[in-house]
């Protein structure tokens, strides 16, 4: 949160526009400030490196500022490439849809809502779950002419949302469903139906954008 706060302030000061941070589908977004160099740490941290192989570097304000400035610079460069700015709500197309997932035993089901917004060639997809990055990768490949902007952990969280192929492989995101009120893993068929229904919903929205 320290990085995000500093970056937001710099954007506001340099570009004179409000900024906000959105957590996407890609998991841990911390910069990698770790080291395995024994010569740049004290005795205690040397011991930690010998035990763990790598540790977080001691805090350096210079490195913190360098990271924040590099992010702001990349955003500033992107803003230079914007040809036009949307000014009316008519430029925003939306598709909000109800979905249902069920557990493997069919004894537990959960209703949730996905909100999809189309602005220009950017598609925002808001899902109330901790969504694995496979959704983002597959949707981007399926809609190559659009920029997919995924938003996860949105309203009434249902837990982890693994991709349907991942449900067969297992793993923490799949097997921890019982931590979120499920009596078993989320059904593979249920996840598969959800993904393809989601693709249909995004496709329907892109057709609206062409009208």
Coordinates of C-alpha atoms in Angstrom, one line a residue:
X1 CA 0.0 0.0 0.0
X2 CA 3.0 2.4 0.5
X3 CA 3.9 2.1 -3.2
X4 CA 0.3 2.7 -4.3
X5 CA -0.1 5.8 -2.1
X6 CA 3.2 7.3 -3.4
X7 CA 2.4 6.5 -7.0
X8 CA -1.1 8.0 -6.7
X9 CA 0.3 11.3 -5.3
X10 CA 2.9 11.6 -8.0
X11 CA 0.3 11.0 -10.8
X12 CA -2.0 13.6 -9.2
X13 CA 0.8 16.1 -9.0
X14 CA 2.5 15.6 -12.4
X15 CA -0.6 14.9 -14.5
X16 CA -3.2 16.8 -12.4
X17 CA -5.7 14.0 -12.7
X18 CA -7.2 11.7 -10.0
X19 CA -5.8 8.1 -9.9
X20 CA -6.9 4.9 -8.4
X21 CA -5.5 1.4 -8.0
X22 CA -7.4 -1.7 -9.1
X23 CA -6.3 -5.2 -8.2
X24 CA -6.3 -7.4 -11.3
X25 CA -6.2 -11.2 -11.8
X26 CA -2.4 -11.6 -11.6
X27 CA -1.9 -12.2 -7.9
X28 CA 1.1 -10.8 -6.0
X29 CA 2.1 -7.4 -7.5
X30 CA 4.8 -6.5 -5.0
X31 CA 8.1 -5.3 -6.6
X32 CA 10.9 -7.8 -6.0
X33 CA 13.1 -6.1 -3.4
X34 CA 15.0 -9.2 -2.3
X35 CA 18.7 -10.0 -2.1
X36 CA 20.9 -13.0 -1.7
X37 CA 24.1 -10.9 -1.6
X38 CA 25.9 -11.5 1.8
X39 CA 28.0 -8.4 1.4
X40 CA 25.2 -5.8 1.5
X41 CA 23.5 -7.0 4.8
X42 CA 24.3 -7.2 8.5
X43 CA 25.2 -10.4 10.5
X44 CA 21.6 -11.3 11.3
X45 CA 20.5 -11.0 7.7
X46 CA 23.5 -12.9 6.6
X47 CA 22.3 -15.8 8.7
X48 CA 18.8 -15.5 7.2
X49 CA 20.3 -15.7 3.7
X50 CA 22.3 -18.8 4.6
X51 CA 19.1 -20.4 5.9
X52 CA 16.5 -19.2 3.4
X53 CA 18.6 -18.3 0.3
X54 CA 17.0 -14.9 -0.1
X55 CA 15.7 -12.1 2.2
X56 CA 13.9 -8.7 1.7
X57 CA 16.5 -5.9 1.4
X58 CA 16.8 -3.4 4.2
X59 CA 14.6 -0.4 3.3
X60 CA 16.2 2.1 0.9
X61 CA 14.3 5.3 0.2
X62 CA 16.2 5.8 -3.0
X63 CA 15.0 2.4 -4.4
X64 CA 11.4 3.1 -3.2
X65 CA 11.4 6.5 -5.1
X66 CA 13.0 5.0 -8.2
X67 CA 10.3 2.3 -8.4
X68 CA 7.4 4.8 -7.9
X69 CA 8.9 7.3 -10.4
X70 CA 9.3 4.5 -13.1
X71 CA 5.7 3.5 -12.8
X72 CA 4.5 7.1 -13.0
X73 CA 6.7 7.7 -16.1
X74 CA 5.3 4.7 -17.8
X75 CA 1.7 5.9 -17.1
X76 CA 2.7 9.4 -18.3
X77 CA 4.1 8.0 -21.6
X78 CA 0.8 6.0 -22.1
X79 CA -1.3 9.1 -21.6
X80 CA 0.6 10.8 -24.4
X81 CA -0.7 8.1 -26.8
X82 CA -4.4 8.7 -26.0
X83 CA -6.1 10.1 -29.0
X84 CA -9.4 11.1 -27.5
X85 CA -11.2 11.2 -24.1
X86 CA -14.7 9.9 -23.6
X87 CA -17.0 12.5 -22.3
X88 CA -20.5 11.0 -22.2
X89 CA -22.1 7.9 -20.6
X90 CA -23.3 7.0 -24.1
X91 CA -19.7 5.9 -24.8
X92 CA -19.9 3.2 -22.1
X93 CA -21.6 -0.1 -22.8
X94 CA -22.3 -2.5 -20.0
X95 CA -23.5 -6.1 -19.4
X96 CA -24.3 -7.2 -15.8
X97 CA -25.2 -10.9 -15.5
X98 CA -26.1 -13.4 -12.8
X99 CA -24.2 -16.7 -12.6
X100 CA -24.4 -19.8 -10.4
X101 CA -21.6 -22.1 -9.4
X102 CA -22.2 -25.5 -7.6
X103 CA -19.9 -27.8 -5.6
X104 CA -18.9 -31.2 -6.8
X105 CA -21.5 -32.8 -4.5
X106 CA -24.2 -30.4 -5.9
X107 CA -25.2 -29.7 -2.3
X108 CA -23.9 -26.1 -2.2
X109 CA -24.5 -23.4 -4.8
X110 CA -23.6 -19.8 -4.9
X111 CA -25.1 -17.0 -6.9
X112 CA -22.9 -14.1 -7.9
X113 CA -22.9 -11.2 -10.4
X114 CA -20.3 -10.3 -13.0
X115 CA -20.2 -6.7 -14.3
X116 CA -18.7 -6.1 -17.7
X117 CA -18.1 -2.6 -19.1
X118 CA -16.9 -1.7 -22.6
X119 CA -15.2 1.7 -23.0
X120 CA -13.7 2.2 -26.5
X121 CA -11.7 -0.9 -27.0
X122 CA -11.1 -1.6 -23.3
X123 CA -13.2 -4.2 -21.5
X124 CA -13.5 -4.1 -17.7
X125 CA -14.6 -7.4 -16.1
X126 CA -15.5 -7.3 -12.4
X127 CA -15.8 -10.7 -10.6
X128 CA -16.5 -11.1 -6.9
X129 CA -13.8 -13.7 -6.3
X130 CA -10.0 -14.2 -6.2
X131 CA -9.6 -15.0 -9.8
X132 CA -6.6 -16.9 -11.3
X133 CA -4.7 -15.3 -14.1
X134 CA -5.7 -18.0 -16.6
X135 CA -9.0 -16.2 -17.1
X136 CA -7.2 -13.0 -18.1
X137 CA -4.8 -14.9 -20.5
X138 CA -7.6 -16.9 -22.2
X139 CA -10.0 -13.9 -22.5
X140 CA -7.2 -11.8 -24.0
X141 CA -6.5 -14.5 -26.6
X142 CA -10.2 -14.9 -27.4
X143 CA -10.7 -11.1 -27.9
X144 CA -7.4 -10.0 -29.4
X145 CA -8.8 -6.6 -30.6
X146 CA -9.6 -5.5 -27.1
X147 CA -7.7 -4.6 -24.0
X148 CA -9.0 -6.9 -21.2
X149 CA -8.9 -5.1 -17.8
X150 CA -9.7 -7.7 -15.1
X151 CA -11.0 -6.7 -11.7
X152 CA -11.2 -9.3 -8.9
X153 CA -12.3 -9.4 -5.3
X154 CA -15.3 -7.2 -6.1
X155 CA -18.3 -7.4 -3.7
X156 CA -19.6 -10.4 -1.9
X157 CA -16.5 -12.6 -2.3
X158 CA -17.2 -16.3 -3.1
X159 CA -13.6 -17.3 -2.6
X160 CA -11.1 -18.5 -5.2
X161 CA -12.2 -18.9 -8.7
X162 CA -10.0 -21.4 -10.5
X163 CA -10.1 -21.9 -14.3
X164 CA -12.1 -25.0 -15.2
X165 CA -8.9 -26.8 -16.4
X166 CA -7.2 -26.0 -13.1
X167 CA -10.0 -27.7 -11.2
X168 CA -8.8 -31.1 -12.4
X169 CA -5.1 -30.3 -11.5
X170 CA -5.9 -29.3 -7.9
X171 CA -3.8 -27.0 -5.8
X172 CA -4.4 -24.4 -3.2
X173 CA -6.8 -22.3 -5.2
X174 CA -8.9 -25.4 -6.0
X175 CA -8.7 -27.3 -2.7
X176 CA -9.2 -24.4 -0.4
X177 CA -12.9 -23.9 -1.5
X178 CA -14.0 -25.3 1.8
X179 CA -12.5 -22.2 3.5
X180 CA -15.2 -20.2 1.8
X181 CA -18.3 -22.1 2.7
X182 CA -18.2 -24.8 0.0
X183 CA -18.6 -28.4 1.1
X184 CA -16.2 -29.6 -1.6
X185 CA -14.4 -28.3 -4.6
X186 CA -16.3 -26.2 -7.1
X187 CA -17.6 -28.5 -9.9
X188 CA -15.5 -28.7 -13.0
X189 CA -18.6 -28.6 -15.2
X190 CA -19.9 -25.6 -13.3
X191 CA -16.6 -23.7 -13.8
X192 CA -16.5 -24.7 -17.5
X193 CA -20.1 -23.5 -18.1
X194 CA -19.3 -20.2 -16.3
X195 CA -16.2 -19.5 -18.4
X196 CA -18.0 -20.0 -21.8
X197 CA -21.1 -18.1 -20.6
X198 CA -18.7 -15.3 -19.6
X199 CA -17.1 -15.3 -23.1
X200 CA -20.6 -15.1 -24.6
X201 CA -21.5 -12.1 -22.4
X202 CA -18.3 -10.3 -23.4
X203 CA -19.0 -11.1 -27.1
X204 CA -22.5 -9.7 -26.8
X205 CA -21.1 -6.5 -25.3
X206 CA -18.6 -6.1 -28.2
X207 CA -21.4 -6.4 -30.7
X208 CA -23.2 -3.5 -28.8
X209 CA -20.0 -1.5 -29.2
X210 CA -20.2 -1.8 -33.0
X211 CA -23.7 -0.4 -33.2

